[in-house]
Coordinates of C-alpha atoms and ligand atoms in Angstrom, one line a residue:
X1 CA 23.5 -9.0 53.6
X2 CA 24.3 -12.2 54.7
X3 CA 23.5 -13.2 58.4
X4 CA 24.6 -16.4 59.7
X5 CA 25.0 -16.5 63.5
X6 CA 28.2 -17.8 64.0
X7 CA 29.3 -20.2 66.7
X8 CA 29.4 -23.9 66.9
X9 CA 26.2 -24.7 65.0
X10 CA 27.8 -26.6 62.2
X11 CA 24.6 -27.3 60.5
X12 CA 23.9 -23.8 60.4
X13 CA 27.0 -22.6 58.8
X14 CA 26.8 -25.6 56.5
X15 CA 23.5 -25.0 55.2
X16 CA 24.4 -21.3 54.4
X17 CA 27.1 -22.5 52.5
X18 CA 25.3 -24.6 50.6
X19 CA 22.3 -22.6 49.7
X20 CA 24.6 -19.8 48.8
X21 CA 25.9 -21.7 46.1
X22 CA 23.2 -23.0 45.2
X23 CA 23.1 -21.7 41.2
X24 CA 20.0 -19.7 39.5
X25 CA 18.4 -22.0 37.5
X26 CA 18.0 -19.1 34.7
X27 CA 21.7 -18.0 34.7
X28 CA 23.8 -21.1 35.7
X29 CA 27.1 -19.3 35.9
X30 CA 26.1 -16.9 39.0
X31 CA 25.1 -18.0 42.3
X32 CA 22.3 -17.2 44.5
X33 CA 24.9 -14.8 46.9
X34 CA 26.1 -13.3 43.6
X35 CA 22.3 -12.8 42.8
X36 CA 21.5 -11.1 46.0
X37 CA 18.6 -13.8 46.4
X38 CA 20.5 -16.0 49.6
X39 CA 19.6 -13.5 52.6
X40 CA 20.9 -15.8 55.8
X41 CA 20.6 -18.8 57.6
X42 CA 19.0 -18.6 61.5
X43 CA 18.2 -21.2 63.7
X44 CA 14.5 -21.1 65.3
X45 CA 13.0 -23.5 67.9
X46 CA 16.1 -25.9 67.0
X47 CA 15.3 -26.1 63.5
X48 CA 17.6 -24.6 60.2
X49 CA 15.8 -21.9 58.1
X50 CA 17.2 -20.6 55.1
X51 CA 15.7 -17.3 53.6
X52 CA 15.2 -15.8 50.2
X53 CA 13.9 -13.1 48.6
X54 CA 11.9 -13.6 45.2
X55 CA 13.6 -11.5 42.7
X56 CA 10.5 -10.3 41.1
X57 CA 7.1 -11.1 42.4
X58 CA 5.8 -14.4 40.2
X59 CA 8.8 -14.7 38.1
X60 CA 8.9 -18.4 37.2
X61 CA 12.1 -19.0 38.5
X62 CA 11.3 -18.3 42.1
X63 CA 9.6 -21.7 42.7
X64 CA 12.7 -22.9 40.7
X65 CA 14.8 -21.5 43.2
X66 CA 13.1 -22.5 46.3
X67 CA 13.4 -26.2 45.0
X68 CA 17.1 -26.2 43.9
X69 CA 17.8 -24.4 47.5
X70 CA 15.7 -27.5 49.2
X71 CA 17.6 -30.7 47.0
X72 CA 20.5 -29.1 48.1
X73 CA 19.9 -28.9 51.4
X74 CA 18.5 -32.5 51.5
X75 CA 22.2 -33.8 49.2
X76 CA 24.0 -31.9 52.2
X77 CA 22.4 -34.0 55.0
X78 CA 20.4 -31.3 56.1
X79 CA 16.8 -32.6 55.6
X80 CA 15.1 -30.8 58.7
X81 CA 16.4 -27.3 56.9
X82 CA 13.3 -24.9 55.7
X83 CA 13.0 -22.6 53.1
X84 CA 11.5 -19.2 53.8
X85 CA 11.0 -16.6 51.7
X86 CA 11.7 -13.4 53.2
X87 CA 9.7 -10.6 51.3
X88 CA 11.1 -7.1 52.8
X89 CA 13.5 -5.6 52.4
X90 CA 12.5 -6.4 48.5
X91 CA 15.2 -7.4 46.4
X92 CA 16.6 -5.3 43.6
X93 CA 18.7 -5.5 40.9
X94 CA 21.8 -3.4 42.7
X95 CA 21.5 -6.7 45.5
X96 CA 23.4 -8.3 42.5
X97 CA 27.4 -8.4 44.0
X98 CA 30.1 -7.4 42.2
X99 CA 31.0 -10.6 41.6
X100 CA 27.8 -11.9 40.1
X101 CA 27.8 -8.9 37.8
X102 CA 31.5 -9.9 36.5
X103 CA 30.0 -13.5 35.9
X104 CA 26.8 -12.1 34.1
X105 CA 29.5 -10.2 32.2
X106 CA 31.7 -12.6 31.4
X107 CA 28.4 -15.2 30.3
X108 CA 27.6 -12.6 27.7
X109 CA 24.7 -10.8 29.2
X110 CA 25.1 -7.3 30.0
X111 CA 24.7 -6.5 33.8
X112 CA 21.6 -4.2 35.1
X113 CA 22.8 -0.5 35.3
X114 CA 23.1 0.3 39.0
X115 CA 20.4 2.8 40.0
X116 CA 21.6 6.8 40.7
X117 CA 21.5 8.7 44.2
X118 CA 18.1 9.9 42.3
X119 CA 16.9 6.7 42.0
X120 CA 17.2 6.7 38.3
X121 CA 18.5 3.8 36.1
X122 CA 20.4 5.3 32.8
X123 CA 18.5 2.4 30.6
X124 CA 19.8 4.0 27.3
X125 CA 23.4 3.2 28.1
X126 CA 23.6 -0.1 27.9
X127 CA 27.8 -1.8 27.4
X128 CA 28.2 -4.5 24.9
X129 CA 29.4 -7.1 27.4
X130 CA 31.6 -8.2 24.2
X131 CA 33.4 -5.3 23.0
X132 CA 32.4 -2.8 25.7
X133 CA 31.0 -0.3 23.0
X134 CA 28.0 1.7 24.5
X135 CA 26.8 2.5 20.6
X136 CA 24.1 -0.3 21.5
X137 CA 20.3 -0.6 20.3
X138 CA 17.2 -1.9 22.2
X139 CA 15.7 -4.4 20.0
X140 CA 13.1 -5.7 22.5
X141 CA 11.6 -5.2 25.9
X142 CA 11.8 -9.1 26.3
X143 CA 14.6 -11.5 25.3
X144 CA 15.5 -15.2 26.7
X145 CA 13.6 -14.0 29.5
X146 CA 10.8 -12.4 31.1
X147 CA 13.5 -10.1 33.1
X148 CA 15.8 -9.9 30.1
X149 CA 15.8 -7.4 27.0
X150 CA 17.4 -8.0 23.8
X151 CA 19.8 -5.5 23.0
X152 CA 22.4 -5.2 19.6
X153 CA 25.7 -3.7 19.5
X154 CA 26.3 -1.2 16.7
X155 CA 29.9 -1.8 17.3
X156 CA 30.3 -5.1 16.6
X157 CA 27.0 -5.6 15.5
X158 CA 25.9 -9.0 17.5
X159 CA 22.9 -9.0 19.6
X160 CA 23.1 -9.5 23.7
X161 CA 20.5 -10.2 26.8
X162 CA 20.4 -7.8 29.2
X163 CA 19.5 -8.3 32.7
X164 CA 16.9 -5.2 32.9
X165 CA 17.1 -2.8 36.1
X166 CA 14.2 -3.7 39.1
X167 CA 13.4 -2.5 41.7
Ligands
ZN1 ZN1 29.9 -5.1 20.8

């Protein structure tokens, strides 16, 4: 869901390069795209906005995005860009692309289960993002983070973060 109007507005396209690779300061291996957080750049009344949605509604890395998006922005030459944050359509965790879910994969947290035509998330499934087993045990609710949970493999018996569904 990227929209950048295209054209010859080089400062536009620029700044929704660089705010799209701008990376979350919880998970530095995946990028605000991969995320699903970066949601377009626009031009209005001759100024640069860039817009974000939150991932979840006062998660402390929000504010932490919003100021890595703006230093960014600034290091790019692009100091009369905004940041908005854009609150509908609400982000969830199947915003998350492919991609970020191979990195979240490959960093050793388990990626959020995508949720069912029902609208269901299968929470008791969870892969070892190690060995792939899904023989795996909820330890706790919370782990690193506030929008983790700690999780242990029966397989191979080591513990792993991961990235609970939201929605
Ligand atoms: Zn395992």
């Amino acid at each position: 869901m990227v929209a950048v109007e295209l054209g010859q507005d080089d400062d536009l396209a620029r700044a929704a390069v660089v705010a799209a690779a701008v990376l979350d300061p919880e998970i530095p291996v995946i990028t605000l795209e991969d995320l699903g957080v970066f949601r377009g750049a626009v031009r209005r009344q001759g100024r640069v906005i860039v817009t974000l949605t939150p991932t979840y509604t006062g998660c402390p890395a929000t504010a932490a995005i919003q100021f890595a998006v703006e230093a960014a922005l600034l290091k790019a030459g692009l100091a009369d860009a905004r940041v908005e944050t854009v609150l509908s359509p609400p982000w969830t965790t199947d915003d998350i692309t492919e991609a970020g879910r191979a990195k979240l994969l490959a960093y050793g947290i388990a990626p959020p289960n995508q949720s069912t035509p029902h609208g269901l998330f299968a929470e008791d499934a969870v892969a070892c993002p190690r060995c792939g087993a899904t023989t795996t045990t909820k330890l706790s609710e919370f782990g690193s983070t506030a929008c983790k949970a700690l999780w242990r493999c029966d397989a191979c018996r080591e513990p792993f973060d991961y990235f609970k569904c939201h929605r």
